mmCIF file of C-alpha atoms and ligand atoms in Angstrom:
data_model
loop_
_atom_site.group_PDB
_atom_site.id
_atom_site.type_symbol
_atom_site.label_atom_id
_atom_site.label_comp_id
_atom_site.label_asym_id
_atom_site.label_seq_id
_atom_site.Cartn_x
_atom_site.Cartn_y
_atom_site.Cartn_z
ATOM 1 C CA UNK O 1 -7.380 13.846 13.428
ATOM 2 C CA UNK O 2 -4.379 11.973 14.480
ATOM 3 C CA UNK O 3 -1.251 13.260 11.441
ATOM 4 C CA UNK O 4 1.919 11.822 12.619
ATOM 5 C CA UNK O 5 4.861 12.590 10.648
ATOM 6 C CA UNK O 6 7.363 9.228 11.038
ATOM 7 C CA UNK O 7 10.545 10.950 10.314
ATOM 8 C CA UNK O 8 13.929 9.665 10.341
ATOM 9 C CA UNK O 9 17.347 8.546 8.319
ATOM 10 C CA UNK O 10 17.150 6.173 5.472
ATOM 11 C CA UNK O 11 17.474 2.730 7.416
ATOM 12 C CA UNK O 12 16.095 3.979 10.402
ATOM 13 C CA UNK O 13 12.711 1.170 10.603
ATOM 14 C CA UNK O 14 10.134 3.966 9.189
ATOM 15 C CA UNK O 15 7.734 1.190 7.090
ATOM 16 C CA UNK O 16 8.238 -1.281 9.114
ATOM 17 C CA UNK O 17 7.088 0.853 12.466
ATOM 18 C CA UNK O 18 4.169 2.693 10.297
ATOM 19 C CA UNK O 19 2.618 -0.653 9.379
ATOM 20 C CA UNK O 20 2.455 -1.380 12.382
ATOM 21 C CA UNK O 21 1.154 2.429 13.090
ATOM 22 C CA UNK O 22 -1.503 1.909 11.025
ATOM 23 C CA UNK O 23 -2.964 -1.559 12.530
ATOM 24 C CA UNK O 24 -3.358 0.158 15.909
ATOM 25 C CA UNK O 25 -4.664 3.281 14.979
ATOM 26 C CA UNK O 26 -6.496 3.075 11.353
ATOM 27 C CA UNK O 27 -4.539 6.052 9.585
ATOM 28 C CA UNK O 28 -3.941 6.349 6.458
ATOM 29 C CA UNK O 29 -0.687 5.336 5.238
ATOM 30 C CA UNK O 30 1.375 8.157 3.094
ATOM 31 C CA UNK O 31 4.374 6.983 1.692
ATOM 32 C CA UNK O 32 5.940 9.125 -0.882
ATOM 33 C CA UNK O 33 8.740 6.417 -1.310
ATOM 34 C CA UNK O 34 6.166 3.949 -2.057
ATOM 35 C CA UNK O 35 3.856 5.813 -4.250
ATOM 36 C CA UNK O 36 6.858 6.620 -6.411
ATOM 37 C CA UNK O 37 8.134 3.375 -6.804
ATOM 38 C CA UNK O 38 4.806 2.506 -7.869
ATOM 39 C CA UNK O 39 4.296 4.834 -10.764
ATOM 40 C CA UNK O 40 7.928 3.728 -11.650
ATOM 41 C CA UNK O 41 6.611 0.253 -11.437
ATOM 42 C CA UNK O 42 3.760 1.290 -13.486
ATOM 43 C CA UNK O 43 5.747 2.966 -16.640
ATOM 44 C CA UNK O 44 3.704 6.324 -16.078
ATOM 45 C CA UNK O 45 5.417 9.191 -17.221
ATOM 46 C CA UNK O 46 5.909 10.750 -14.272
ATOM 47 C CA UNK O 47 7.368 7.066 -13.216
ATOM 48 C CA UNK O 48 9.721 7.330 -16.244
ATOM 49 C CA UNK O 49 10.914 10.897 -15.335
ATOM 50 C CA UNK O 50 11.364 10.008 -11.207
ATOM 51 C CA UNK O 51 13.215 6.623 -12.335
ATOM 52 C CA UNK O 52 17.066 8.099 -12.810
ATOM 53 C CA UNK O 53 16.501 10.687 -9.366
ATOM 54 C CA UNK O 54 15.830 7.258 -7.395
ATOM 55 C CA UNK O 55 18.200 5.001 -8.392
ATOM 56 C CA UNK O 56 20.962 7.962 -7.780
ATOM 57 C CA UNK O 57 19.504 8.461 -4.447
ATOM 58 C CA UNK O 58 18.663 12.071 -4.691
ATOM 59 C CA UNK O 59 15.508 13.690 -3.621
ATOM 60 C CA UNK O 60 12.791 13.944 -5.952
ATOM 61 C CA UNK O 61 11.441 17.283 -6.763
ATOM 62 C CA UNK O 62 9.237 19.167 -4.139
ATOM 63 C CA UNK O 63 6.463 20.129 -6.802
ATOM 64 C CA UNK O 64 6.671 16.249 -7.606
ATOM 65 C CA UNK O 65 6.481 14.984 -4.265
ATOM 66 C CA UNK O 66 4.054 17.656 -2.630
ATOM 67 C CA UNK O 67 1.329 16.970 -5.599
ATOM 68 C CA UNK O 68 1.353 13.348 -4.765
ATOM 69 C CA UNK O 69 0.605 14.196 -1.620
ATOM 70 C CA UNK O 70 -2.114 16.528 -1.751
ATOM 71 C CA UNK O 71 -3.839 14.290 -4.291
ATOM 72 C CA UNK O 72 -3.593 11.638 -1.294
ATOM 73 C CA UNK O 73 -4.944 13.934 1.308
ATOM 74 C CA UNK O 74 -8.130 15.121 -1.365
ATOM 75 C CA UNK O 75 -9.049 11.166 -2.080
ATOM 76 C CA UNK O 76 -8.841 10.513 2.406
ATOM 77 C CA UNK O 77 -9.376 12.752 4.475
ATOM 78 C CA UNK O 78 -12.473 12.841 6.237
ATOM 79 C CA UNK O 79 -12.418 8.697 5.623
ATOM 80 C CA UNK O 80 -9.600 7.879 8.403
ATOM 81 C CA UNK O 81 -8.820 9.260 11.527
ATOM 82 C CA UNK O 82 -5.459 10.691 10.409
ATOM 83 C CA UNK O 83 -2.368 10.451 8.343
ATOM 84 C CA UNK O 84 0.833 8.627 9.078
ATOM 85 C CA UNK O 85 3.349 10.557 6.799
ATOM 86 C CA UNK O 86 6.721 7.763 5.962
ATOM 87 C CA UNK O 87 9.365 9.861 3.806
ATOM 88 C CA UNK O 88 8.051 12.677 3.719
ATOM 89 C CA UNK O 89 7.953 15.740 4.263
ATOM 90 C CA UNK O 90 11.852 15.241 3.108
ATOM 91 C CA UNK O 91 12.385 19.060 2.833
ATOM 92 C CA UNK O 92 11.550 22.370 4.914
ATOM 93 C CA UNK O 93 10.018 23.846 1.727
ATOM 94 C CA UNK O 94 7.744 19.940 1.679
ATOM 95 C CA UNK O 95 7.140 20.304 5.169
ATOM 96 C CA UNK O 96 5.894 24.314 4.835
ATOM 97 C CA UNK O 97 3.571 22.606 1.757
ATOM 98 C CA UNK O 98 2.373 19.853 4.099
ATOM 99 C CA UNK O 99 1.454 22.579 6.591
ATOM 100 C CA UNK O 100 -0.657 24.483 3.843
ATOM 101 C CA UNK O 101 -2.460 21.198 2.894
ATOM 102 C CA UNK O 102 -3.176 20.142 5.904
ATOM 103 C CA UNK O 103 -4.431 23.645 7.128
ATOM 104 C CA UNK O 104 -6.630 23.352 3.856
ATOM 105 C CA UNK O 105 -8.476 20.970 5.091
ATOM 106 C CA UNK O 106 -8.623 22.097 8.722
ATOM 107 C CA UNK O 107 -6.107 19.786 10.316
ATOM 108 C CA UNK O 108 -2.568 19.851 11.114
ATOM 109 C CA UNK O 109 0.683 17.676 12.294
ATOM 110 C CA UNK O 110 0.110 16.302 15.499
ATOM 111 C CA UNK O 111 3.149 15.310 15.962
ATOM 112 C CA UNK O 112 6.247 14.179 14.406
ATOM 113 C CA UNK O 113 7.790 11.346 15.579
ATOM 114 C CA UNK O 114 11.880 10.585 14.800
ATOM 115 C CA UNK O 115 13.358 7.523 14.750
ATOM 116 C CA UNK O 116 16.995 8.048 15.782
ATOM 117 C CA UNK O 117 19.420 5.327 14.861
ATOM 118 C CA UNK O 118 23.042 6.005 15.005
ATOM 119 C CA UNK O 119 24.831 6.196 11.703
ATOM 120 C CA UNK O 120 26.664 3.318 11.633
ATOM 121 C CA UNK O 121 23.813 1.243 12.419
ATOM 122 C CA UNK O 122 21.905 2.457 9.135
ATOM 123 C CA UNK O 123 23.992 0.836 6.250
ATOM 124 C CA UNK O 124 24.221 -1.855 7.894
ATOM 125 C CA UNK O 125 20.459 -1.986 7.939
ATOM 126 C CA UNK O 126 19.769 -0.994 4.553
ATOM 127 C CA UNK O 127 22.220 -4.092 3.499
ATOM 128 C CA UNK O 128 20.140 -6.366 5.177
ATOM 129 C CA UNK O 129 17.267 -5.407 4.273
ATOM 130 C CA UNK O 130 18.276 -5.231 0.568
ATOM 131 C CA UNK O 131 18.858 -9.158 0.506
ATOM 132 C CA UNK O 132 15.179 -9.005 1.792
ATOM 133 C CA UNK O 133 13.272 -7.033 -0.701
ATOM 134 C CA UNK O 134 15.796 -6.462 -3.584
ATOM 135 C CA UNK O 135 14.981 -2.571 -3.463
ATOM 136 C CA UNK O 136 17.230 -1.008 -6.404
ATOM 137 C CA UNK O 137 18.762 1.841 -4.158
ATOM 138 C CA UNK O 138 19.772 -0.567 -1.356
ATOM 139 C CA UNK O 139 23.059 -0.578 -2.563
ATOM 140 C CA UNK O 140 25.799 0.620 -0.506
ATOM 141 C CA UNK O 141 27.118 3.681 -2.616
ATOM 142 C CA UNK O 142 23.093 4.458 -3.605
ATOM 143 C CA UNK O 143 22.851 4.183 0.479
ATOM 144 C CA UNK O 144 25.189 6.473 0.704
ATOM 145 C CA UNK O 145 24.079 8.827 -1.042
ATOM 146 C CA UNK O 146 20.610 8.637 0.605
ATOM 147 C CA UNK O 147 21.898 9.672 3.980
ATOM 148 C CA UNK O 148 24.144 12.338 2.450
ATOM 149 C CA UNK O 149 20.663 13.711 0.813
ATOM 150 C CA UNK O 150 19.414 13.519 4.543
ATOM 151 C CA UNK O 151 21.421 15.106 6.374
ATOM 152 C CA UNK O 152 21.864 18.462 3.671
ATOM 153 C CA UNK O 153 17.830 18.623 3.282
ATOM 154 C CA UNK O 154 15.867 16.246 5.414
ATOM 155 C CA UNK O 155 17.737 16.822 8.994
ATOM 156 C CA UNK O 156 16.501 20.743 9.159
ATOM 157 C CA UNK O 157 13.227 19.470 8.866
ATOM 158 C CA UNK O 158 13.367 18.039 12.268
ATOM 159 C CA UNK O 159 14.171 21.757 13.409
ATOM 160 C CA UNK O 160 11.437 23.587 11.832
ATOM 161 C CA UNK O 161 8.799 20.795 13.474
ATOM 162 C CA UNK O 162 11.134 21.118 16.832
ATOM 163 C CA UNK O 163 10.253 24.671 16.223
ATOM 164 C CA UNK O 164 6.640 24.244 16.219
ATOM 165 C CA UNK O 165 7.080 22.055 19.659
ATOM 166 C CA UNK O 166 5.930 19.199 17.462
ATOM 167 C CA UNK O 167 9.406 17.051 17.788
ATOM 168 C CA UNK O 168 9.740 13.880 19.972
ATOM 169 C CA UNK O 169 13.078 12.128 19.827
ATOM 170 C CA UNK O 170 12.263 8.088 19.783
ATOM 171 C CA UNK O 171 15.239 5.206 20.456
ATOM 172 C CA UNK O 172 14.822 3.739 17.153
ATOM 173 C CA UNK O 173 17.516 0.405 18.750
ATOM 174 C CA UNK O 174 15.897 -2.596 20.390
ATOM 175 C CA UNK O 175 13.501 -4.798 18.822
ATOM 176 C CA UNK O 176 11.025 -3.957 16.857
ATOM 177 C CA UNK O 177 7.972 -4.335 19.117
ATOM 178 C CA UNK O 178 9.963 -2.557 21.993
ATOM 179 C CA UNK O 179 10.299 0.406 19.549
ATOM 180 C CA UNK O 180 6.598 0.610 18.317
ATOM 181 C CA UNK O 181 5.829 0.823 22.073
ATOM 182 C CA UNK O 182 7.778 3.968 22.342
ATOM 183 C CA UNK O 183 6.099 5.289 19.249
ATOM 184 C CA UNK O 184 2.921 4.024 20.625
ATOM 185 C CA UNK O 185 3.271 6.398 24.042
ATOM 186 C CA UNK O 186 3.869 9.261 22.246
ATOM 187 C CA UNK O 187 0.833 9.024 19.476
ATOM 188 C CA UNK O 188 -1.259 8.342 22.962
ATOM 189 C CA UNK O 189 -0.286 11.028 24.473
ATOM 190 C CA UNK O 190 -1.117 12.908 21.495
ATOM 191 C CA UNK O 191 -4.380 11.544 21.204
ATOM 192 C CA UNK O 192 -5.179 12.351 24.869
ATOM 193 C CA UNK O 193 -3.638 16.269 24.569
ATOM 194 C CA UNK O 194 -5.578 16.937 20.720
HETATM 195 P P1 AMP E 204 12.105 5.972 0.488
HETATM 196 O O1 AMP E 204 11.381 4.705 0.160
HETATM 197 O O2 AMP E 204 11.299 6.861 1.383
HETATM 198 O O3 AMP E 204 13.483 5.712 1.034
HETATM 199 O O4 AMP E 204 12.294 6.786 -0.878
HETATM 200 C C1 AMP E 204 13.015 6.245 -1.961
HETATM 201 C C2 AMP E 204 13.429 7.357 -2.910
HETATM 202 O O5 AMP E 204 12.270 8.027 -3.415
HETATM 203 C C3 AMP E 204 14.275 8.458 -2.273
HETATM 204 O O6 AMP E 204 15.651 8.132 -2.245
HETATM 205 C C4 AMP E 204 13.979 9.630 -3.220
HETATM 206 O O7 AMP E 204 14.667 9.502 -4.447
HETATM 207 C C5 AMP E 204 12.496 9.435 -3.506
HETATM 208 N N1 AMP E 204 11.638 10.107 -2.499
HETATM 209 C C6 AMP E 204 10.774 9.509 -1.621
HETATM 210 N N2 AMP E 204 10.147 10.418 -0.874
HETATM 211 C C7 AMP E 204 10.613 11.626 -1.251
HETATM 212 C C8 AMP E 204 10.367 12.968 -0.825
HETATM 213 N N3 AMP E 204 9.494 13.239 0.163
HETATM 214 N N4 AMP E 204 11.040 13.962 -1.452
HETATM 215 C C9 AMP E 204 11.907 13.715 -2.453
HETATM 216 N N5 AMP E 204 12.207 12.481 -2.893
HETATM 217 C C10 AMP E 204 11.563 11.428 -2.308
#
């Protein structure tokens, strides 16, 4: 299979390049950003209780987050040729879990792919995109807050995959296409060395 972990800062292009991810290659798409704003969307219980967490721009909690996930990679795998992982894993202890799951089912990370976009490019982003898609916690203070989040948990996950010699840094500035052609060399490479 073909997992690739899309990993960067809040801002940083990670839907837009995994759509695009998943036309070329058919994988699965995993966002744990999405899925939550869905049960939020949907008045579920566990919507209710992740509401507050998001609009504050802290992390959800790992058991929350991890089941989701494992629920996803029950209902897929052996239907798609991999996982594209967008938000997630979002802390070591998440990315230890995803290691587990994955192992479960006798697959791993192939790689893990980050997106790096210098800081002051990022709220600017996020402002622009909020007068796109009117997301809740593209404010600038809630923006804020999400990169603060990022860089106290999210950022040492990029070491423990670096660790694994799973890590490839990407130049997440340029234009959109010219980025998902970086992207695209290193998931083909990754294909070709599996
Ligand atoms: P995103 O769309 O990935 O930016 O996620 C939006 C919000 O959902 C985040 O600010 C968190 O509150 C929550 N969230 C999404 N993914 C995770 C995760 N892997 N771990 C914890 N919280 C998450």
């Amino acid at each position: 299979m073909l997992n690739i972990v899309l990993f960067g800062p809040p801002g940083s292009g990670k839907g837009t390049q995994a759509a695009k991810l998943v036309e070329k290659y058919g994988l699965k798409h995993l966002s744990t950003g999405d899925m939550l704003r869905a049960e939020k969307t949907s008045g579920s219980d566990l919507g209710n209780e992740v509401a507050a967490i998001m609009a504050s721009g802290k992390l959800v909690s790992d058991e929350i987050v991890n089941e989701i996930v494992r629920k996803q990679i029950g209902l897929h795998v052996g239907k798609v040729p991999g996982f594209i992982f967008d938000g997630y894993p979002r802390t070591t202890e998440q990315a230890k879990t995803l290691d587990m799951f994955l192992q479960q089912v006798g697959t791993s990370v192939t790689t893990t792919l980050f997106l790096d976009v210098p800081k002051e490019e990022l709220i600017t982003r996020i402002l622009l995109r909020s007068q796109q898609n009117g997301r809740a916690d593209d404010t600038k203070e809630v923006a804020e807050a999400r990169v603060v989040e990022y860089n106290k948990w999210t950022l040492p996950v990029a070491s423990f995959y670096d660790s694994q010699g799973k890590l490839r840094m990407v130049d997440g500035l340029g234009d959109i296409d010219e980025i998902f052609n970086r992207l695209a060399a290193f998931a083909d490479l990754a294909l070709r060395t599996a």
